Tab-separated table of C-alpha atoms in Angstrom:
chain	number	residue	atom	x	y	z
A	20	MET	CA	13.183	27.877	7.885
A	21	TYR	CA	13.573	24.946	5.534
A	22	GLY	CA	11.525	21.883	6.459
A	23	ALA	CA	9.096	23.637	8.785
A	24	VAL	CA	5.496	22.440	8.417
A	25	LEU	CA	2.621	24.904	8.837
A	26	ASP	CA	-0.662	23.056	8.378
A	27	ALA	CA	-3.910	24.829	9.259
A	28	GLU	CA	-6.177	21.776	8.648
A	29	GLY	CA	-9.250	23.995	8.306
A	30	ALA	CA	-8.329	26.301	11.198
A	31	ARG	CA	-5.744	29.053	10.792
A	32	ILE	CA	-2.140	29.792	11.635
A	33	GLU	CA	-1.017	33.312	12.509
A	34	ILE	CA	2.650	34.180	12.932
A	35	GLY	CA	3.647	37.485	14.521
A	36	GLU	CA	6.247	40.017	13.484
A	37	ALA	CA	9.949	39.136	13.921
A	38	THR	CA	9.081	35.534	14.773
A	39	VAL	CA	11.398	32.668	13.809
A	40	ILE	CA	10.103	29.179	13.013
A	41	CYS	CA	13.145	26.904	12.791
A	42	GLU	CA	13.787	23.890	10.605
A	43	ASN	CA	11.533	20.863	11.004
A	44	ALA	CA	9.188	22.601	13.440
A	45	VAL	CA	5.520	21.623	13.068
A	46	LEU	CA	2.647	24.063	13.583
A	47	ARG	CA	-0.725	22.388	13.047
A	48	GLY	CA	-4.183	23.786	13.580
A	49	SER	CA	-7.328	21.686	13.568
A	50	VAL	CA	-11.108	21.851	13.556
A	51	VAL	CA	-11.867	18.216	14.446
A	52	ALA	CA	-12.634	19.072	18.091
A	53	GLY	CA	-13.591	22.722	17.632
A	54	ASP	CA	-11.650	25.613	16.150
A	55	GLN	CA	-8.038	25.196	17.294
A	56	PRO	CA	-5.818	27.666	15.457
A	57	VAL	CA	-2.124	28.145	16.121
A	58	LEU	CA	-1.634	31.772	17.112
A	59	VAL	CA	1.962	32.871	17.613
A	60	GLY	CA	2.774	36.356	18.859
A	61	ASP	CA	5.534	38.787	17.911
A	62	HIS	CA	9.225	38.137	18.617
A	63	VAL	CA	8.772	34.413	19.275
A	64	PHE	CA	11.419	31.768	18.667
A	65	VAL	CA	10.215	28.248	17.808
A	66	GLY	CA	13.189	25.898	17.834
A	67	PRO	CA	14.072	23.009	15.546
A	68	HIS	CA	11.781	19.985	15.802
A	69	ALA	CA	9.368	21.841	18.099
A	70	THR	CA	5.644	21.100	17.745
A	71	LEU	CA	2.759	23.527	18.296
A	72	LEU	CA	-0.729	22.025	17.931
A	73	GLY	CA	-3.839	24.220	18.121
A	74	CYS	CA	-2.369	26.487	20.800
A	75	ARG	CA	-1.760	30.153	21.594
A	76	VAL	CA	1.723	31.542	22.108
A	77	GLY	CA	2.158	35.013	23.593
A	78	ARG	CA	4.803	37.516	22.557
A	79	CYS	CA	8.518	37.163	23.276
A	80	VAL	CA	8.199	33.436	23.992
A	81	TYR	CA	11.020	30.926	23.542
A	82	VAL	CA	10.006	27.392	22.534
A	83	ALA	CA	13.203	25.334	22.477
A	84	THR	CA	14.309	22.378	20.385
A	85	ALA	CA	11.960	19.380	20.495
A	86	ALA	CA	9.498	21.110	22.836
A	87	THR	CA	5.793	20.338	22.347
A	88	VAL	CA	2.730	22.476	23.071
A	89	LEU	CA	-0.595	20.653	22.721
A	90	GLN	CA	-4.145	21.687	21.855
A	91	GLU	CA	-5.743	24.641	23.646
A	92	ALA	CA	-2.626	25.322	25.726
A	93	ARG	CA	-1.589	28.941	26.231
A	94	LEU	CA	1.916	30.288	26.708
A	95	GLY	CA	2.115	33.655	28.430
A	96	ASP	CA	4.296	36.529	27.273
A	97	GLY	CA	7.989	35.999	27.921
A	98	SER	CA	7.579	32.362	28.909
A	99	VAL	CA	10.076	29.620	28.045
A	100	VAL	CA	9.427	25.996	27.156
A	101	ALA	CA	12.866	24.402	27.386
A	102	VAL	CA	14.371	21.535	25.382
A	103	GLY	CA	12.129	18.482	25.196
A	104	ALA	CA	9.471	19.887	27.533
A	105	LEU	CA	5.751	19.222	27.026
A	106	VAL	CA	2.970	21.705	27.689
A	107	HIS	CA	-0.085	19.462	27.782
A	108	ALA	CA	-3.535	20.206	26.402
A	109	ARG	CA	-5.363	23.145	28.027
A	110	ALA	CA	-2.399	24.009	30.262
A	111	VAL	CA	-1.849	27.698	30.887
A	112	VAL	CA	1.742	28.811	31.307
A	113	PRO	CA	1.860	32.221	33.043
A	114	ASP	CA	3.841	35.200	31.750
A	115	GLU	CA	7.619	34.812	32.168
A	116	PHE	CA	7.245	31.235	33.463
A	117	PHE	CA	10.027	28.691	32.806
A	118	VAL	CA	9.131	25.102	31.904
A	119	PRO	CA	12.399	23.197	32.534
A	120	PRO	CA	13.883	20.679	30.090
A	121	HIS	CA	12.050	17.361	29.765
A	122	THR	CA	9.228	18.240	32.153
A	123	VAL	CA	5.457	18.237	31.675
A	124	ALA	CA	3.344	21.329	32.346
A	125	LEU	CA	-0.325	20.617	33.147
A	126	ASP	CA	-3.378	22.541	34.307
A	127	GLU	CA	-4.192	26.213	34.893
A	128	PRO	CA	-2.028	27.725	36.165
A	129	ALA	CA	0.642	25.312	34.998
A	130	ARG	CA	2.141	22.890	37.461
A	131	LEU	CA	5.244	20.901	36.598
A	132	LEU	CA	5.784	17.171	36.762
A	133	ALA	CA	9.025	15.373	35.989
A	134	PRO	CA	9.272	12.221	33.894
A	135	GLY	CA	8.886	9.244	36.191
A	136	ASP	CA	6.732	11.148	38.683
A	137	PRO	CA	4.322	8.546	40.078
A	138	GLY	CA	1.367	10.917	39.593
A	139	LEU	CA	2.138	11.788	35.967
A	140	ALA	CA	-0.044	9.173	34.240
A	141	GLU	CA	-3.055	9.991	36.429
A	142	ALA	CA	-2.575	13.746	35.917
A	143	ILE	CA	-2.414	13.305	32.146
A	144	GLY	CA	-5.517	11.103	32.266
A	145	ARG	CA	-7.473	13.925	33.909
A	146	VAL	CA	-6.628	16.304	31.036
A	147	GLY	CA	-9.024	14.506	28.694
A	148	PHE	CA	-6.593	14.761	25.792
A	149	ALA	CA	-8.535	12.551	23.367
A	150	ARG	CA	-11.614	14.774	23.819
A	151	VAL	CA	-9.666	18.037	23.542
A	152	ALA	CA	-7.563	17.043	20.543
A	153	PHE	CA	-9.838	14.711	18.592
A	154	GLY	CA	-13.364	15.042	19.988
A	155	VAL	CA	-13.158	11.430	21.173
A	156	ASP	CA	-14.832	10.766	24.499
A	157	ALA	CA	-13.557	7.331	25.528
A	158	GLU	CA	-12.446	6.263	28.987
A	159	TRP	CA	-8.763	6.728	29.799
A	160	THR	CA	-8.542	3.044	30.730
A	161	ASP	CA	-10.085	1.868	27.427
A	162	ARG	CA	-7.020	2.582	25.339
A	163	VAL	CA	-7.880	0.296	22.416
A	164	THR	CA	-11.260	1.935	21.771
A	165	ARG	CA	-9.822	5.419	22.324
A	166	TYR	CA	-6.921	4.916	19.902
A	167	GLU	CA	-9.197	3.265	17.344
A	168	ARG	CA	-11.495	6.320	17.350
A	169	ILE	CA	-8.534	8.725	17.267
A	170	ALA	CA	-7.107	6.904	14.227
A	171	GLU	CA	-10.485	7.117	12.484
A	172	VAL	CA	-10.639	10.879	13.130
A	173	ARG	CA	-7.118	11.343	11.745
A	174	VAL	CA	-7.871	9.192	8.676
A	175	VAL	CA	-10.823	11.438	7.814
A	176	GLU	CA	-8.868	14.646	8.563
A	177	PHE	CA	-5.754	13.709	6.604
A	178	GLY	CA	-7.749	11.798	3.973
A	179	ALA	CA	-9.101	15.140	2.830
A	180	HIS	CA	-5.651	15.625	1.277
A	181	THR	CA	-5.707	12.628	-1.081
A	182	ASP	CA	-6.271	14.911	-4.076
A	183	ASP	CA	-3.735	17.544	-3.017
A	184	GLU	CA	-1.264	18.538	-5.688
A	185	VAL	CA	2.455	18.750	-4.931
A	186	LEU	CA	3.556	22.177	-6.102
A	187	SER	CA	7.282	21.671	-5.550
A	188	SER	CA	9.338	18.641	-4.675
A	189	GLY	CA	12.081	20.678	-3.013
A	190	PRO	CA	15.110	22.664	-4.111
A	191	GLN	CA	16.117	22.527	-7.756
A	192	GLY	CA	18.510	19.671	-8.381
A	193	ALA	CA	17.733	17.907	-5.109
A	194	GLY	CA	18.507	14.219	-5.375
A	195	GLU	CA	20.560	14.592	-8.554
A	196	ALA	CA	24.086	13.182	-8.640
């Protein structure tokens, strides 16, 4: 739908049959930390403002509004990621599993943590997100160095687009009074 962003960034994006990608959803592959395509099965619904980054989505999956699925995560057939939920990097959501609204799914098989859970920060730290997503191997506690390296990786990745040509600036007549 209008406003959706599908950006392979050197990897690939595959969308299955009868799949709906709603407005302002973002599907982004990457190769900065290994080949991380976005592979979406048949009969999948990706809601508005949802984000899928370098992940695999089985068939008949429902990814609700503002849900996020991070690098190398896998969603099993018939699973649901509800409104505002986060499936963290490398998490594996089993077939027909329900990730409730505004929760975090981590690990394999997925376990759920609620916002404010005292163990959430430590559990996320163990995921090694900077390494999985950006190839950056900095200590979880050294946030300044980690974020500096992540920004440098992104600058190089997105900087490759400085010579891109805009093919269309939107619908005809957009912005005219």
